[in-house]
Short mmCIF file of C-alpha atoms and ligand atoms in Angstrom, two decimals:
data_model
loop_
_atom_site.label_atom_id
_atom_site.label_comp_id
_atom_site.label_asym_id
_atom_site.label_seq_id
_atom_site.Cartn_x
_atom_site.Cartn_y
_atom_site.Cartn_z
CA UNK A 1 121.44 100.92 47.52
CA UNK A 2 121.07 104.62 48.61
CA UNK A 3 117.22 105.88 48.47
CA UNK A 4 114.22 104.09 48.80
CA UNK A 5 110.66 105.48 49.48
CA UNK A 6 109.42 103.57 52.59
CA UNK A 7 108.66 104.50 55.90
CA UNK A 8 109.94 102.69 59.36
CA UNK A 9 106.98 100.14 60.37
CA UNK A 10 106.29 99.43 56.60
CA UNK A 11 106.14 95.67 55.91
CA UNK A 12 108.93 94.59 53.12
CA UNK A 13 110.72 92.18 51.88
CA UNK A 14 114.64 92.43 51.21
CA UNK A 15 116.75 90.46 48.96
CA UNK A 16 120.28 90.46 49.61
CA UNK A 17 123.07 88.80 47.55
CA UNK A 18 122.42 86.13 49.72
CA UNK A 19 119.02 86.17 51.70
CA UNK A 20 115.80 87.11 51.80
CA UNK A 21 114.18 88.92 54.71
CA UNK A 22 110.59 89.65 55.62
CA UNK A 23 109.75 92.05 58.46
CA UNK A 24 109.11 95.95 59.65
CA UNK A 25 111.78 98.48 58.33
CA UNK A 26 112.91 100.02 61.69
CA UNK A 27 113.77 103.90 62.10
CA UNK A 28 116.56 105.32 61.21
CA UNK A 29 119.45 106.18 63.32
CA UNK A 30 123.00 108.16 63.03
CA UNK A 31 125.80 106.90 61.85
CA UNK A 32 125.16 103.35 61.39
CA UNK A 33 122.21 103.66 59.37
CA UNK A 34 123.86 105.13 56.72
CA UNK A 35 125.33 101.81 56.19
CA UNK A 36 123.16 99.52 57.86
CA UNK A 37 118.63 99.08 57.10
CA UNK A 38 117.42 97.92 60.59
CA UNK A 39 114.17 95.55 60.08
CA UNK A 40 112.06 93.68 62.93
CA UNK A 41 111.51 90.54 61.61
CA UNK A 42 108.30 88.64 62.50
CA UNK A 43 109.96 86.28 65.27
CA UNK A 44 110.41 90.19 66.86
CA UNK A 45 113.90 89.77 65.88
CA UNK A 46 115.43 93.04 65.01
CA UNK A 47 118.46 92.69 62.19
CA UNK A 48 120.31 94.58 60.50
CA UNK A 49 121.55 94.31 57.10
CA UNK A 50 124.54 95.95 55.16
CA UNK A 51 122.57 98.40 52.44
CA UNK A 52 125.52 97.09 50.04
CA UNK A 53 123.99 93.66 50.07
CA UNK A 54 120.53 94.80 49.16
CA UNK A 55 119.30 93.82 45.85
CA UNK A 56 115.94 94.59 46.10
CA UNK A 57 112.81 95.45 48.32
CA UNK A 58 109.55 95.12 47.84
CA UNK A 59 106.68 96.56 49.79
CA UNK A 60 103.88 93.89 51.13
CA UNK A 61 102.33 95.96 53.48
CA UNK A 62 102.47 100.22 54.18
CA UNK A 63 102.36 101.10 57.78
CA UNK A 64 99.01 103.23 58.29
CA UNK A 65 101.47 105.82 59.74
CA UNK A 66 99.15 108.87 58.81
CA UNK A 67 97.13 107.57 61.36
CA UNK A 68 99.33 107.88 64.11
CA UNK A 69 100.74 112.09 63.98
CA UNK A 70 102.05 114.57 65.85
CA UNK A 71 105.85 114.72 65.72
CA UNK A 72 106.75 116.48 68.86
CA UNK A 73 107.11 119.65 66.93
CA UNK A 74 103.79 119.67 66.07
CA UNK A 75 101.61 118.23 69.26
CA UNK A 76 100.34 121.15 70.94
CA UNK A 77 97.65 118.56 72.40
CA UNK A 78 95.42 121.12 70.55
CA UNK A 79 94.19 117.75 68.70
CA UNK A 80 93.73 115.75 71.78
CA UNK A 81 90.38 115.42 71.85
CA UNK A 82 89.41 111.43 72.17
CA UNK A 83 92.51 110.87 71.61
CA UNK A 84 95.53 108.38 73.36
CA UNK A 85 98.84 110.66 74.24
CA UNK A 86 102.32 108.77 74.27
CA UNK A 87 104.26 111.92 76.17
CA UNK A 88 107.92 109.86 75.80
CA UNK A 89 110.15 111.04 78.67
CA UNK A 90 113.42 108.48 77.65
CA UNK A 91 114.72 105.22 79.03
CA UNK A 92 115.36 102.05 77.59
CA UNK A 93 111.95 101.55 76.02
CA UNK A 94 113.11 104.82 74.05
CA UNK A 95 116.64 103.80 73.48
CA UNK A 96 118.42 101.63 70.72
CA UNK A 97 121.72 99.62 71.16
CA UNK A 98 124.74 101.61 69.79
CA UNK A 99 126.53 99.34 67.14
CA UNK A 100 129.35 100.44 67.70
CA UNK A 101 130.10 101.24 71.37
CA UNK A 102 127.58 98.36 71.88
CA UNK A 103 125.74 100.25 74.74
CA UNK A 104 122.17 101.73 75.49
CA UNK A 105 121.60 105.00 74.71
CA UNK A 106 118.68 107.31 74.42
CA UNK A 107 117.32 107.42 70.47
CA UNK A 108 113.50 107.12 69.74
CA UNK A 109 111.21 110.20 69.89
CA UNK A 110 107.51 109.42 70.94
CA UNK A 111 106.94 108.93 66.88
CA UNK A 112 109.91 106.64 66.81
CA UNK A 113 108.31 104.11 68.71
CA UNK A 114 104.67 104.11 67.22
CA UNK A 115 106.60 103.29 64.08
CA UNK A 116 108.47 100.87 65.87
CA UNK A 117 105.46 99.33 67.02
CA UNK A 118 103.67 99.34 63.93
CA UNK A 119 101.07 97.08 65.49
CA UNK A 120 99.47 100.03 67.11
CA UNK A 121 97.99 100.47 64.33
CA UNK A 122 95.55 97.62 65.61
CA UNK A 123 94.32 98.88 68.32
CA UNK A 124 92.06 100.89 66.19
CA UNK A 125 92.63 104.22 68.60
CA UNK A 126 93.70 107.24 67.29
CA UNK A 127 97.19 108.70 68.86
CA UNK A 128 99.42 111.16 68.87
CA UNK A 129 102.98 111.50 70.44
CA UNK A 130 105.04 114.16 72.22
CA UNK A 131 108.66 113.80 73.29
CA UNK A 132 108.20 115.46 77.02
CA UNK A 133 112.02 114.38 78.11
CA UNK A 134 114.97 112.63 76.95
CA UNK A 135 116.43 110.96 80.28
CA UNK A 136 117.55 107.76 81.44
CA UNK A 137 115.07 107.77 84.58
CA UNK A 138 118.35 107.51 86.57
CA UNK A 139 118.97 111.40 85.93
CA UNK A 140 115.23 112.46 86.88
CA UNK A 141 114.67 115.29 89.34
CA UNK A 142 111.50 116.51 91.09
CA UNK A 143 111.28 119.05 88.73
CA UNK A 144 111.02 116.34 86.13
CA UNK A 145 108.18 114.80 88.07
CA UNK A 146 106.54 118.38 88.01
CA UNK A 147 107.15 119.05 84.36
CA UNK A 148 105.38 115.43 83.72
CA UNK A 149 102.53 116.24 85.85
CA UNK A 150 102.10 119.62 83.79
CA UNK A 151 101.99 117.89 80.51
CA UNK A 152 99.80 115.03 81.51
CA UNK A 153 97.18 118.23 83.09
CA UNK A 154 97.28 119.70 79.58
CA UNK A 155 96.12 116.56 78.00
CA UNK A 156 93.82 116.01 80.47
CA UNK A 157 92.46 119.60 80.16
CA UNK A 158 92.11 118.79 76.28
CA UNK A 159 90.14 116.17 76.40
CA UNK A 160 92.81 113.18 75.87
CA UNK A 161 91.17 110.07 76.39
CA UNK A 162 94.01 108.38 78.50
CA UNK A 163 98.03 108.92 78.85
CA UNK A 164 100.74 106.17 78.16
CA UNK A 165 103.79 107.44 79.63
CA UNK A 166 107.43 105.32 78.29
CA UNK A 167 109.94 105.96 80.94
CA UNK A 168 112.88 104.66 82.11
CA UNK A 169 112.29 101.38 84.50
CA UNK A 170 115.04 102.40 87.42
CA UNK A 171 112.71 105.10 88.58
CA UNK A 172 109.40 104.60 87.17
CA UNK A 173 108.10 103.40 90.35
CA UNK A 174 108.82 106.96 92.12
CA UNK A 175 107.46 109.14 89.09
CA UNK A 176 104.29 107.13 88.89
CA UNK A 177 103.62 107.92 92.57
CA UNK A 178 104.65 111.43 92.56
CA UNK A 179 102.06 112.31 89.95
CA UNK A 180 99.35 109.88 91.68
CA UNK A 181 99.74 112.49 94.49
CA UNK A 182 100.10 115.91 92.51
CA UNK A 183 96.84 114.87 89.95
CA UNK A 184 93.78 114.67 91.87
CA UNK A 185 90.38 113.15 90.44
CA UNK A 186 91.96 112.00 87.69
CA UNK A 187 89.23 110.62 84.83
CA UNK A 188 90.98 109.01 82.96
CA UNK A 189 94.05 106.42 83.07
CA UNK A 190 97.86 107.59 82.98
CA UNK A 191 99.62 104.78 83.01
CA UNK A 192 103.36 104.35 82.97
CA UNK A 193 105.50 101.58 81.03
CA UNK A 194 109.10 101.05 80.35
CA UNK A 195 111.13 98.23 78.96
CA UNK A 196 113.93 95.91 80.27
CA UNK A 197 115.38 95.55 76.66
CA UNK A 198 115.41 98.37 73.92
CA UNK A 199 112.85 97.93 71.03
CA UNK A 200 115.34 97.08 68.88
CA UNK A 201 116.68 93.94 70.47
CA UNK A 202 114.87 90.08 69.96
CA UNK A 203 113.83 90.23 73.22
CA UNK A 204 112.82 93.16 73.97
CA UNK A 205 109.37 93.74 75.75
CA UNK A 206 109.37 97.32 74.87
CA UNK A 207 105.79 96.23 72.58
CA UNK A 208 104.00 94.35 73.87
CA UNK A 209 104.50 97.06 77.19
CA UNK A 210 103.24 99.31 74.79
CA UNK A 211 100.25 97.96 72.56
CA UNK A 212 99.10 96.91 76.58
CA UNK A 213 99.64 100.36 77.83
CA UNK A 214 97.55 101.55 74.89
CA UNK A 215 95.01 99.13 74.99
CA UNK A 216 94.43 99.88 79.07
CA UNK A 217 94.55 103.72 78.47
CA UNK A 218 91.91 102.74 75.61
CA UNK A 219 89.34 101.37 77.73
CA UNK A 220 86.62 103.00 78.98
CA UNK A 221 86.58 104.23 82.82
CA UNK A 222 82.83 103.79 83.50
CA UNK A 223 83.35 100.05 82.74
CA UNK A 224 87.11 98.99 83.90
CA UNK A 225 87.21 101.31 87.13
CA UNK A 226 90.76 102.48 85.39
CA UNK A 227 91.23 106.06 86.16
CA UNK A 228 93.80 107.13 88.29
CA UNK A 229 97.52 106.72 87.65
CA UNK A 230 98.48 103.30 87.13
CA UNK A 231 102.27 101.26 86.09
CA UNK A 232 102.02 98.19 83.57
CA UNK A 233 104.68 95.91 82.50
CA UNK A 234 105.71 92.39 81.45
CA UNK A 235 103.59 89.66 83.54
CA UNK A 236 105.71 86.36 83.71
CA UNK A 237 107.97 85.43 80.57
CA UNK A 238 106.16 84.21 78.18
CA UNK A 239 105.24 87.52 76.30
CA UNK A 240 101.81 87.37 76.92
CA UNK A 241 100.18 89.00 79.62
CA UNK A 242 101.10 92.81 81.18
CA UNK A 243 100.21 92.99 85.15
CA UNK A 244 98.49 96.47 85.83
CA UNK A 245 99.65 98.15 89.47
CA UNK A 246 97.89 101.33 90.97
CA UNK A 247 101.33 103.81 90.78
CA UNK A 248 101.97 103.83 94.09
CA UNK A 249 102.10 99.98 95.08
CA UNK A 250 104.37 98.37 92.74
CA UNK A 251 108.33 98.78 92.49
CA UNK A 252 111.05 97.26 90.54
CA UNK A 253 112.08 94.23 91.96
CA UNK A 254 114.45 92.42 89.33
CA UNK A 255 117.50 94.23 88.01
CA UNK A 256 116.70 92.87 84.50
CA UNK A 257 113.74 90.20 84.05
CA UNK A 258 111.34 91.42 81.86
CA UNK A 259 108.34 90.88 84.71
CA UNK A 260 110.61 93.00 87.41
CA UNK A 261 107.42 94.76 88.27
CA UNK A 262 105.83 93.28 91.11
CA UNK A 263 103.40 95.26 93.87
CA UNK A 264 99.38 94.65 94.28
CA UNK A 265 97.86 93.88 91.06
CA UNK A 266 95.04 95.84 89.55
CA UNK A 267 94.63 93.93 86.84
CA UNK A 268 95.99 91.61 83.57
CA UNK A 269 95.61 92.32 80.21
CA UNK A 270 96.44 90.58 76.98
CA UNK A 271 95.62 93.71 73.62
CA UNK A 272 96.18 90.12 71.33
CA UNK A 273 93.44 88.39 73.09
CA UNK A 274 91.18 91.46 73.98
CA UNK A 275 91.68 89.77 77.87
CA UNK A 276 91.30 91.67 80.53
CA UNK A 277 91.29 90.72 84.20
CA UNK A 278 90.77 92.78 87.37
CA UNK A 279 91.84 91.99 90.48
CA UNK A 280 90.81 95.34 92.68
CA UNK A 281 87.62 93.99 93.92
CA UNK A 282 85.93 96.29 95.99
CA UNK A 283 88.70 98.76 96.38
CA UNK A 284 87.60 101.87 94.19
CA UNK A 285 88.07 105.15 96.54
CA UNK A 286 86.72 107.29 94.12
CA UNK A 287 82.64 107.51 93.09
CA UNK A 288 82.43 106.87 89.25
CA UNK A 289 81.24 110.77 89.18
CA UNK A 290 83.28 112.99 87.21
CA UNK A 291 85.40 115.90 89.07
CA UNK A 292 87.07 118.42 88.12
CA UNK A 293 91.15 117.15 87.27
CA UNK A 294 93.57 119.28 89.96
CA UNK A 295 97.04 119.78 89.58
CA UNK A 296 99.15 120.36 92.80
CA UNK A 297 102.66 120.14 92.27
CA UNK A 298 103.61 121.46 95.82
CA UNK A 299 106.31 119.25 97.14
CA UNK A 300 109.22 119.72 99.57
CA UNK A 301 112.37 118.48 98.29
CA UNK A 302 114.29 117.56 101.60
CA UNK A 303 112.82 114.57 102.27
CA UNK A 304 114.98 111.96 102.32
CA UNK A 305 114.46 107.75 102.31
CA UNK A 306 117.37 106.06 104.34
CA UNK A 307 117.69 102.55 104.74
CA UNK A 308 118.65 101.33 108.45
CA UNK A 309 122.10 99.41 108.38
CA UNK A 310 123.45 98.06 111.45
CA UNK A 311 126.68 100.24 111.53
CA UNK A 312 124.50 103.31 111.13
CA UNK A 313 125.59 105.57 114.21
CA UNK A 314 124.08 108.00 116.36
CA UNK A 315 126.45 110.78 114.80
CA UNK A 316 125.38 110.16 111.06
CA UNK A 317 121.74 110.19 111.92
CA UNK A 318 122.30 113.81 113.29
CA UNK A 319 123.86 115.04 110.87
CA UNK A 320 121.30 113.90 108.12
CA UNK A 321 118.68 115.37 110.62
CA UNK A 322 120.04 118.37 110.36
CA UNK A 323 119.80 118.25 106.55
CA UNK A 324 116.31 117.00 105.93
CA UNK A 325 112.87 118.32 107.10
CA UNK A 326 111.65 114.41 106.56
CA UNK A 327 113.12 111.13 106.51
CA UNK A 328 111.82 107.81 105.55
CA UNK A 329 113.26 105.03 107.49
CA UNK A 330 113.33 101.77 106.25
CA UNK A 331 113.35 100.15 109.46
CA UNK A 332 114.42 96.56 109.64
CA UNK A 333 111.40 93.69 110.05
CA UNK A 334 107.85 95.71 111.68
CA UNK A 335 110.27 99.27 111.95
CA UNK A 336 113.35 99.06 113.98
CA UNK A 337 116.19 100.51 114.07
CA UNK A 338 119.10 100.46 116.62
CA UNK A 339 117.98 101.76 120.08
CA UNK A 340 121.53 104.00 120.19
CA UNK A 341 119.58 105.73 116.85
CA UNK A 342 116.42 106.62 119.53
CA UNK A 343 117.35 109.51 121.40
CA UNK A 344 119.20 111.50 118.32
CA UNK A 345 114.88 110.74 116.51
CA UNK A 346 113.27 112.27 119.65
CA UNK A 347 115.23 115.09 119.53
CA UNK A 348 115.02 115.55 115.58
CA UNK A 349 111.60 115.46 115.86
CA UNK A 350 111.08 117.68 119.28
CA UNK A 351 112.93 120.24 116.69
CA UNK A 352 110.56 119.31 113.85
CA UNK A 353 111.74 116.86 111.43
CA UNK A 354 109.09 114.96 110.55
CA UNK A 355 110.12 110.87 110.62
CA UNK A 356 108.23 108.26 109.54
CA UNK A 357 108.73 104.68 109.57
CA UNK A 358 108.67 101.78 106.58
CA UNK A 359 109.94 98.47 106.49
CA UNK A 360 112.79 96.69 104.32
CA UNK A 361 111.05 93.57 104.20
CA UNK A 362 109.04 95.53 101.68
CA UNK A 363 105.80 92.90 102.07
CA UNK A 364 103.31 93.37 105.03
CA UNK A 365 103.33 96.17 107.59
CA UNK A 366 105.01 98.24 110.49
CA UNK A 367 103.82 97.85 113.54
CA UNK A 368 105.31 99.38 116.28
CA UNK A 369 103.30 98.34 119.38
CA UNK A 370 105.13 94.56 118.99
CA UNK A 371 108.25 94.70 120.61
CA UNK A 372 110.00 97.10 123.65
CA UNK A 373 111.93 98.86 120.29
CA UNK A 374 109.02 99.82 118.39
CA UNK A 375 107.13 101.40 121.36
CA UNK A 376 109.72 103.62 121.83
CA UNK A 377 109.89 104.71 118.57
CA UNK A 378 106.26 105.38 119.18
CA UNK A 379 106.86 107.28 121.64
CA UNK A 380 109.26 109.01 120.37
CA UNK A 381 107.31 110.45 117.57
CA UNK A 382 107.98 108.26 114.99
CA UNK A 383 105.07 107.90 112.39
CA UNK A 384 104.57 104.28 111.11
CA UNK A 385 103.22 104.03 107.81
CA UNK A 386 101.05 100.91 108.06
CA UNK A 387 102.02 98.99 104.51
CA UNK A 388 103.24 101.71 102.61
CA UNK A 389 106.14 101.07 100.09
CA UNK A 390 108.86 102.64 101.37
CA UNK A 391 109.46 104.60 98.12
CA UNK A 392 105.94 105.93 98.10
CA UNK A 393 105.97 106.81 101.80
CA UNK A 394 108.76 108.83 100.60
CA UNK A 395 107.25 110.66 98.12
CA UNK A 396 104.24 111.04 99.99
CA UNK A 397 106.16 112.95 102.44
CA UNK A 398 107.71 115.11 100.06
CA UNK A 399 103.98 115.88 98.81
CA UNK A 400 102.92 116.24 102.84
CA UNK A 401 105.43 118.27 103.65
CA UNK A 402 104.58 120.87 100.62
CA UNK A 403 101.18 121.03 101.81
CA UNK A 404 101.43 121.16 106.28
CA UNK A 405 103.74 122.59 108.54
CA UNK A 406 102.50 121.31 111.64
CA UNK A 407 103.29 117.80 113.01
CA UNK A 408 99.21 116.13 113.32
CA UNK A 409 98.37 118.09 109.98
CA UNK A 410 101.52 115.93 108.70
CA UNK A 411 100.68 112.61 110.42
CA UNK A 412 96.94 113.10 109.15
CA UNK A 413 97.82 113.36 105.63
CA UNK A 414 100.45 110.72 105.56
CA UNK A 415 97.63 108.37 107.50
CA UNK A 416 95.41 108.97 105.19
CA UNK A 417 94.63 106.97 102.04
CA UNK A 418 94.72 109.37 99.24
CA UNK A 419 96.03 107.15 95.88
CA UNK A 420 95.78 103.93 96.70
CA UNK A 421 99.49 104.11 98.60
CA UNK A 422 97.90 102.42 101.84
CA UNK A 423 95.48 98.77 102.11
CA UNK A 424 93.18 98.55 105.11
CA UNK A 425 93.61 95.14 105.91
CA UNK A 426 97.23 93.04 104.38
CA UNK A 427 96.41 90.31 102.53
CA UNK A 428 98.11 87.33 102.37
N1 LIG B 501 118.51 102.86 83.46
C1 LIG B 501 117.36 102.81 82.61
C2 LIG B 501 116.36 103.84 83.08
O1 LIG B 501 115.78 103.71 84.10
C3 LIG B 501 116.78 101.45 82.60
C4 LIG B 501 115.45 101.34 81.86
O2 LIG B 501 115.00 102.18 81.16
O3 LIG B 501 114.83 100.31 81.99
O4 LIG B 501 116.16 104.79 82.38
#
């Protein structure tokens, strides 16, 4: 068997010398496709079989692929009027497994996965796809975040009707928050979503992330309160539900359960169902008026997030504090750190690096007015950021420090509640 005239996401059926499969013929890849046809079989089961075996296929069902265009060649977001924009940037949602080393490597292009998905074609909304990067979100850089930001303004700016953004899990958590910062009075939603396991594995959750991601960026602001940036992944295990987070409180907390995303919920969703529950009450910052989308990519790179450890000494701290114009500490319970590490932060700060303080307990807030430690810290200078996530205080800074030079210009911003990054009151 050498040609046949179907497309990935068309619905056959194979007969092989000695079985018969049903299921969605899965892109093409590289070497092993020339001898293996990959097919997602209804169970979500992805197999492959030997194109030697093949004695016949049959088409049941063509995948409405015209429907979903724009190779990445092509999008120019000329056409994105009304429309839904998957700008790929990489990471295991884009990825396949390698057959033959057996690992996870980069391999779908934004059109890739609509055909890999070729339930999309249910959500009745039109799309189009653009292959922004090609990373493992690992290997991201600000000027990734920046180049993101840019492409999601120029889909904005033509009209898109909301962005899904694949990316790589590790990371996702940072990028979401950088560009909840650098894209202001957003009006429609940009949400992020990644997979645990590559689309082409039984498991994976790479589409039901998807088809959810679609279906949120799908619905209409006025209604669901859902512009802004927001992160939405796996909810529990049982394949059902995605949980919706604002970008800048949720981070990855599972190195490889499909629900590792856990932070304040916005909201649940189920595209199958047409279920959608939201959980924000009362917490929209922005008027339902339309303004004008910014872009601000401004950001200062030396910022750096450092974790307290007990055998941090007085001498490392200095030398990082002569590296960084900010630093994020991740102080230990309300924002501690060792009282040996207080004199070398006065002085860092008295020669203006800005420090602010988070805590590794991750849930609740700092609060330095508790114990004799914290004061100091106070008093030294040190900025507690109420219940910021550490990572987001940390990109936050990055943005702050792009924008002020002076110390209560700094403090103000960071203080301030600009996406969502800070709750007035901690709930239980
Ligand atoms: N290391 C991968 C990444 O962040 C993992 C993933 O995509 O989930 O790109």
């Amino acid at each position: 068997m050498n040609s046949y005239d179907f497309n990935p996401g068309d619905f056959v059926q194979i007969t092989t010398t000695d079985k018969v499969f049903e299921g969605h013929l899965m892109p093409e890849y590289e070497l092993e496709s020339r001898e293996f046809l990959f097919v997602k079989l209804k169970s979500g089961y992805n197999v492959g079989i030997r194109k030697v075996q093949i004695l016949n296929i049959e088409l049941i069902k063509r995948n409405v692929k015209k429907e979903i265009a724009g190779s990445e060649e092509e999008c120019d977001f000329e056409d994105a009027d009304g429309k839904i924009l998957i700008l790929a940037t990489g990471g295991t949602i884009a990825s396949k497994i390698d057959y033959i080393t057996g690992g996870v490597k980069p391999a779908f292009s934004a059109n890739d996965l609509l055909s890999t998905v070729p339930e999309i074609s249910e959500t009745g909304v039109e799309i189009l796809g653009k292959q922004i990067l090609n990373k493992f979100s690992e290997n991201l850089t600000p000027d990734d975040w920046i180049k993101i930001a840019g492409e999601v303004y120029k889909c904005v700016e033509k009209g898109a009707k909301g962005i899904v953004i694949p990316h790589g899990t590790d990371t996702l958590h940072y990028s979401s928050a950088m560009l909840s910062f650098m894209l202001k009075n957003l009006n429609v939603p940009v949400v992020f979503t990644g997979a645990q396991r590559s689309s082409d594995r039984g498991s994976s959750d790479a589409t039901l992330n998807l088809i959810n991601s679609i279906y949120f960026a799908s619905l209409d602001p006025e209604k669901f309160h859902n512009k802004g940036v927001f992160v939405l992944m796996h909810e529990g295990i049982d394949d059902k539900f995605c949980a919706v987070f604002r970008g800048t409180k949720v981070r990855k907390m599972h190195t490889s359960m499909r629900d590792a995303f856990k932070g304040d919920k916005f909201a649940r969703l189920n595209f199958f169902e047409k279920k959608f529950e939201r959980y924000e009450n009362g917490k929209i910052l922005e008027k339902d008026e339309k303004n004008e989308t910014l872009l601000d990519t401004k950001i200062e790179k030396n910022v750096m997030l450092l974790k307290y450890f007990p055998t941090l000494t007085p001498e490392i701290f200095e030398i990082l504090c002569e590296k960084y114009k900010g630093i994020v500490i991740e102080g230990t319970g309300l924002g501690h750190v060792h009282d040996s590490l207080i004199e070398p932060i006065k002085k860092a700060i008295d020669k203006g690096t800005f420090i602010a303080m988070t805590s590794q307990t991750i849930f609740g807030r700092t609060n330095l007015n508790v114990y004799a430690t914290g004061r100091k810290l106070l008093k030294a200078g040190v900025v507690p950021c109420e219940d910021m996530l550490p990572e987001a205080a940390y990109i936050k800074l990055m943005f702050a420090l792009g924008h002020h030079n002076k110390h209560t210009d700094i403090k103000n911003f960071m203080l301030t509640n600009i996406a969502y990054e800070i709750n007035e009151r901690s709930e239980i």
